[in-house]
Amino acid sequence: MKFAVINFPGSNCDMDLYYAIRDGIKQPVELVDYRSESLAGFDGVLIPGGFSYGDYLRSGAIASQAPIVKEIIRFANEGKIVLGICNGFQILTELGLLPGALIKNEKGRFICETVALKVVNNETAFTSEYQANEVINVPIAHGEGRYYCDETTLKELQANNQIAFQYCENVNGSVEHIAGVMNQQKNVLGMMPHPERAIEEILGSDDGLKLFQSIINYQVRVNN
Amino acid sequence: MTEPTAKQIKDEKLYQQWGLTDWEYELISAKILKRLPNYTETGLYSVMWSEHCSYKNSKKVLRKMPNKSDRVIAGPGEDAGILDIGDNQAVVFKAESHNHPSAVEPYQGAATGVGGIIRDIFSMGAQPIAVMNSLKFGPLKDGQTKHLVNEVVAGIGGYGNCIGLPTVGGEIAFEDCYEHNPLVNAMCVGLLNSTDFKHGTASGDKNLIVYVGAKTGRDGIHGATFASDEFTDTKNKQRSAVQVGNPFIEKLLMDACVEIIEKHSEWILGIQDMGAAGLVSSTAEMASKAGSGLILNLDKVPQRETEMSAYEMMLSESQERMVLCVKPEFVEDVLAFFENYELDAVVIGQVTNDKQYKIYHLDQLVTDIPVDSLTEDVPEYDREEVQPQRMIDEQDYHFAPEITDLAATWIEMLQRPNIASKKHFYQTYDSQVRADTVVRPGSDAGVVRIRGTKKAIAMTNDSNSKYVYLNPYVGGQITVMEAARNIVASGGEPIGITDCLNYGNPENPEAFWELDKSVEGIASACEKINTPVISGNVSLYNEYNDVAIYPSPMVGMVGLISDIDNVTTSAFKDNGDLIYLVGQTQDDFNGSELQMAQMGQLKGNLRDLDLDQEKLNQDLIRQAISQKLIKSCHDLSEGGLSIALAKSAFDNDFGFDIKTKLTTAQMFSETQSRFLVSIAPDKQADFEKMLQTDFEYLGTVTTEPEYKVTTATDSVVVDGKIAAKSWKEAIACLMK
Amino acid sequence: MKLVKVYVTLKKSVLDAQGEAIKSAIHSMGYSQVADVHMGKYFELNFADDYADLEKDVDAICDDLLANPNIETYRYEILEAE
Amino acid sequence: MKLVKVYVTLKKSVLDAQGEAIKSAIHSMGYSQVADVHMGKYFELNFADDYADLEKDVDAICDDLLANPNIETYRYEILEAE
Ligand SMILES: Nc1ncnc2c1ncn2[C@@H]1O[C@H](COP(=O)(O)OP(=O)(O)O)[C@@H](O)[C@H]1O
Ligand SMILES: [Mg+2]
């Protein structure tokens, strides 16, 4: 399965994600420039964390105007796998590919910490390797990670099982402890925690590895 | 504004306002130029001859520091120093102070301090891999100090998080003397994947000078002389000197510079960042080092503001700018390369072979002076020094603490801001970006692995100015050794240091004595453990209304971990493990945190540090770690054994049950050269056999968070949950 | 030249955590009569004078970039730049 | 009730990193006639009606809290709140 890691100016977790794919799950992966106009040949698109355009204006806002996004939207609409992590999640909400928005953390400060997450829905392309309600340890590092959506949207998310991960302890004040959500078709996932930083014991946790393995296994099932 | 004429500058002594003395001005006009310097030229001299750029007061002292070892590839004199770490790889590091800018505008001052030190690393062609910082403030009492702390911490995080470098360590201390003169020191470590590097030089007639990065505005004009200027109430109003950082642009600049040097080394002859005194400092140094001259055309400089004068452009400290020296045949490639990164890049000048520094502005020649006169001809001062009277008066004083309730004192000490957990601050720094951080803030040294190898780099920032205040020489030694113990406790071999020397006014003989003696102390310790000083920075005139800060040298040490399996942390690992204190304990209470707690002031002398004993203990710990005998290791520092024990227990909610020969008071003694270790029970015989030094078996790690301690004089049980809560929440509580 | 001033504010339904924090800071400064604080963004855009359909473009720039319609609203005024 | 609208902007000489980034985004969206973009902050404060020395206090709040005098300037208008 061939992955594209999108590189926006200022993205700074692009290489972390690249290594997670190359060394963690040993799949082909390429960095794709934000000016590129094609995602032909890729099976999955990964939007990395970091500070695209310095997080100026609003996190993810300026990136959502880059040339590559037309392709990302097409890709998502074709039902292919799109994963946005941290700033990638913010970009996906700015693009409208995911509902809601990410606003400043409740306490107003940036938080870097490894937190416990609950796998809410383990029957998706991103989570099938986890047990239902499994608790995993994954680092967060964000200043604007508080998930917000209105009541109606929340009801829809719940009714349609679109919530993938919740914080065990609500670190940033997110609605319903939401740490990661999917679109209706569940081929697009955005999450604030960084699974790509949790793929080796030596870095503190390898609980993120199963997320990437789930994607591979899903693709295998689709192809068969 | 019309610029004053050369004659007006002389007659009205305008140069004095820029920090040049009569004697220096005379030297420039009579001996060097043999004519009166014009407005622009006088400005260039005043900034290049400031302490900040020239080290005219401190050079003589700095020469005392060792800067050679088998590993040194580049030492002081470049943007940063370089040490060989084998396999054709090298580690590059430097620290820099941003004290005065941070006092005036804390967020931007701290942020641009981080940005500046990162540029020093990538201008060597190295990929920055981690940053650290050392901060000192007044006590967390009033709103103003809390605001200052919040803003400085936010500025450091704001820049480091955005550019995407992990902050893996640092320190924050609080003492009265820093209330109006906080210290903000930042360090950056980089990795060079080849032992060739780019010097910051501009050589070869007709080669081109290329400007890259952010546009030039009127930021921080005269920032360099300002940084070397004493602080008083009135100068607090000097607000034009504020520089604003743009970490987004620096991220692009960093990636571009690392890539161009790695992939297109042949295009570039030299590269340097524009730091203090911006364009003039960078270009003059590049030309002078190469023995060349330079012509610059300021009309080509990308400008953010209109109608800037030559003086303003040359001295502007706008951030995120670099200077390159490029061969003409590659200049189109270079410009296109940066354009692809959406960075401004333009040719602004040319190298010559006449050793003159010539600047054109609006088609006029506004400067024509020997380039070496800006960098080489700066006078060096030999300052008067005398031992501070307080040292003589207090020579025989020994602080004797009284502890009536060990448990209460223990909790009280855990809550002291200098000892309490700093997580409230460092959790706002991304410590894991780049996915290489093996040990995050919270243990002894930060550890970053080198991907694709078994190696890792350990790094730490240390200073304990209380000791340096009581005895600069011994305090200087302790500063180095404390850093070394942090590296050793983490499983590393200390290989070199950088420093920030933060002191008061060098024209005050007592302050100069402090500088001189503490540098001698640093030098002797570095020699002992073979850690050359490969880079550093001096910040003098740290005073407020004539009261100086404690002499505050900060040491940034880097260690090599040759096998990542040797990485060791301070946290206890398993129930039943055996706890040992390595090293001898004496009644060392002068300068201790306990003295501050009980007496409210520092007093007395320090005992001499036995460097042989110190080195032996460090070597034994390293040996024990490499033989896999040790499960946790922590160096003893502020608060002594009791604090080290508690901190080792907190992480995994353990307790301990120990019995010691020490008195209750000695539980808080700060005797140097000591480590607290825990080992698996089956390693006891091997461990004790190899430990050819003083040690004491203390007891065991327990599952219940209860601290059972029997000293020579007391027996207590402390509730570990309360201890942990006190330590973890003290700072957040004070910051409310 | 036209000067366009754009004001972006959070929708009433979205919790304004920054506004709340500023309000309590103002109270702790002793100004207890401040009942409510809201924080938003303010932009000044300069446009060339011979602009065809200024309002349409300003709307598009606000909708697509300056404001996030999920959480924010905007208004603007068009002035002659000095 | 009085409504005070406060506008905080960067001083002219200070680098507006966000404004620059927004400007190039607007250009890349195809609106090349936008000559300049500046970004600032906007606050709405509600004050009780019987306020003694409103202007003095608003000045103090702006100086000490809402604006950073090192790099920013502010202006405000006082309106009757609806
Ligand atoms: N305290 C010190 N110890 C060792 N080297 C020092 C010290 N202070 C300055 N240096 C060295 O002197 C050179 C000039 O330093 P500095 O002016 O701070 O660099 P920059 O030009 O980047 O601001 C550097 O190579 C630096 O490493
Ligand atoms: Mg430099």
XYZ file of N, CA and C in Angstrom, chain B residues 647-722:
228
model
N 12.299 12.152 44.438
C 12.120 12.326 42.994
C 12.247 10.994 42.257
N 13.104 10.114 42.749
C 13.239 8.812 42.096
C 11.988 7.963 42.321
N 11.298 8.211 43.417
C 10.112 7.409 43.737
C 8.864 7.896 43.000
N 8.778 9.213 42.715
C 7.534 9.804 42.206
C 7.015 9.173 40.919
N 7.892 8.987 39.927
C 7.429 8.627 38.588
C 6.526 7.410 38.565
N 6.951 6.359 39.239
C 6.150 5.131 39.179
C 5.418 4.867 40.493
N 5.222 5.922 41.298
C 4.488 5.825 42.574
C 5.037 4.764 43.513
N 6.365 4.666 43.589
C 6.955 3.727 44.531
C 7.141 4.375 45.898
N 7.525 3.542 46.849
C 7.975 4.025 48.144
C 9.353 3.463 48.391
N 9.900 3.667 49.581
C 11.186 3.050 49.919
C 11.280 2.900 51.422
N 12.161 2.012 51.800
C 12.343 1.705 53.211
C 13.845 1.704 53.429
N 14.379 2.734 54.077
C 15.835 2.854 54.176
C 16.303 3.202 55.590
N 17.571 2.908 55.793
C 18.219 3.218 57.059
C 19.598 3.740 56.689
N 19.982 4.906 57.263
C 21.252 5.502 56.885
C 22.050 5.956 58.097
N 23.375 6.024 57.909
C 24.251 6.542 58.965
C 24.184 8.062 59.041
N 23.605 8.685 58.015
C 23.569 10.155 58.003
C 22.677 10.677 59.116
N 23.009 11.900 59.557
C 22.126 12.559 60.509
C 20.903 13.074 59.748
N 19.893 13.488 60.475
C 18.700 14.024 59.832
C 19.044 15.241 58.976
N 19.869 16.127 59.529
C 20.235 17.313 58.751
C 20.981 16.924 57.479
N 21.830 15.909 57.582
C 22.614 15.501 56.397
C 21.744 14.941 55.275
N 20.532 14.600 55.596
C 19.606 14.191 54.524
C 19.434 15.325 53.502
N 19.763 16.567 53.907
C 19.610 17.733 53.022
C 20.947 18.364 52.656
N 22.037 17.741 53.091
C 23.355 18.279 52.765
C 23.577 18.207 51.253
N 24.312 19.184 50.724
C 24.534 19.221 49.268
C 25.977 18.898 48.897
N 26.584 17.969 49.601
C 27.921 17.513 49.238
C 27.928 17.058 47.772
N 28.983 17.428 47.073
C 29.091 17.118 45.641
C 29.468 15.655 45.413
N 29.549 15.301 44.156
C 30.115 14.017 43.693
C 29.313 12.793 44.113
N 28.008 12.959 44.327
C 27.210 11.826 44.801
C 26.113 11.433 43.808
N 25.768 10.149 43.849
C 24.691 9.606 43.006
C 23.790 8.715 43.855
N 22.527 8.666 43.491
C 21.595 7.718 44.099
C 21.273 6.672 43.034
N 21.501 5.388 43.339
C 21.228 4.374 42.313
C 20.348 3.274 42.883
N 19.634 2.605 41.984
C 18.931 1.394 42.414
C 19.369 0.253 41.503
N 19.452 -0.932 42.097
C 19.927 -2.093 41.337
C 19.034 -3.286 41.625
N 19.079 -4.272 40.746
C 18.338 -5.513 40.996
C 19.064 -6.282 42.104
N 18.309 -6.976 42.983
C 18.946 -7.671 44.107
C 20.037 -8.645 43.668
N 19.866 -9.298 42.544
C 20.868 -10.297 42.147
C 22.170 -9.679 41.635
N 22.194 -8.343 41.538
C 23.424 -7.687 41.081
C 24.248 -7.150 42.258
N 23.764 -7.406 43.486
C 24.377 -6.778 44.653
C 25.878 -7.054 44.778
N 26.250 -8.306 44.678
C 27.653 -8.663 44.874
C 28.529 -7.999 43.818
N 28.119 -8.117 42.548
C 28.909 -7.531 41.460
C 29.030 -6.026 41.621
N 27.919 -5.420 41.980
C 27.905 -3.963 42.096
C 28.835 -3.499 43.211
N 28.700 -4.112 44.374
C 29.528 -3.675 45.500
C 31.009 -3.925 45.233
N 31.287 -4.995 44.501
C 32.680 -5.323 44.214
C 33.324 -4.268 43.308
N 32.575 -3.819 42.340
C 33.179 -2.853 41.400
C 33.257 -1.442 41.986
N 32.500 -1.171 43.039
C 32.362 0.191 43.536
C 33.522 0.601 44.439
N 34.639 0.951 43.841
C 35.836 1.286 44.621
C 35.784 2.728 45.121
N 34.758 3.054 45.848
C 34.630 4.405 46.403
C 33.709 4.317 47.611
N 33.519 5.443 48.316
C 32.590 5.433 49.443
C 31.173 5.179 48.945
N 30.493 4.280 49.606
C 29.075 4.123 49.275
C 28.353 3.612 50.506
N 27.037 3.738 50.473
C 26.247 3.223 51.573
C 25.028 2.514 51.011
N 24.793 1.301 51.488
C 23.554 0.599 51.139
C 22.441 1.206 51.985
N 21.367 1.652 51.345
C 20.328 2.357 52.100
C 19.126 1.485 52.426
N 18.679 0.670 51.456
C 17.474 -0.117 51.692
C 16.829 -0.502 50.380
N 15.497 -0.617 50.378
C 14.833 -1.153 49.194
C 13.698 -0.272 48.688
N 13.396 -0.476 47.421
C 12.222 0.140 46.786
C 10.998 -0.668 47.189
N 9.915 0.027 47.543
C 8.698 -0.683 47.955
C 7.509 -0.265 47.097
N 6.482 -1.096 47.056
C 5.325 -0.803 46.206
C 4.435 0.275 46.796
N 4.251 0.221 48.112
C 3.403 1.225 48.750
C 4.092 2.588 48.695
N 3.395 3.637 48.300
C 4.037 4.955 48.298
C 4.210 5.504 49.717
N 5.139 4.917 50.410
C 5.435 5.330 51.774
C 6.942 5.438 51.907
N 7.412 6.547 52.484
C 8.849 6.726 52.607
C 9.255 6.469 54.057
N 9.796 5.277 54.320
C 10.212 4.930 55.674
C 11.706 5.175 55.795
N 12.061 6.070 56.690
C 13.458 6.468 56.798
C 13.913 6.457 58.253
N 15.039 5.801 58.480
C 15.675 5.883 59.789
C 17.049 6.505 59.592
N 17.246 7.672 60.203
C 18.557 8.316 60.134
C 19.297 8.006 61.434
N 20.502 8.550 61.579
C 21.252 8.340 62.807
C 20.508 8.926 63.998
N 19.597 9.867 63.719
C 18.970 10.584 64.826
C 17.450 10.467 64.898
N 16.803 10.024 63.804
C 15.337 10.056 63.743
C 14.804 8.854 62.985
N 13.504 8.708 63.129
C 12.840 7.705 62.318
C 11.486 8.278 61.901
N 11.207 8.307 60.588
C 9.918 8.864 60.147
C 9.313 8.003 59.050
N 8.013 8.185 58.899
C 7.327 7.639 57.735
C 6.610 8.811 57.069
N 6.935 9.031 55.808
C 6.299 10.131 55.082
C 5.318 9.536 54.087
N 4.141 10.136 54.005
C 3.147 9.675 53.032
C 3.598 10.118 51.631
N 3.945 9.143 50.810
C 4.473 9.446 49.479
C 3.461 10.167 48.607
N 2.178 9.906 48.825
C 1.169 10.583 47.993
C 1.165 12.077 48.285
N 1.298 12.398 49.561
C 1.326 13.819 49.926
C 2.618 14.461 49.429
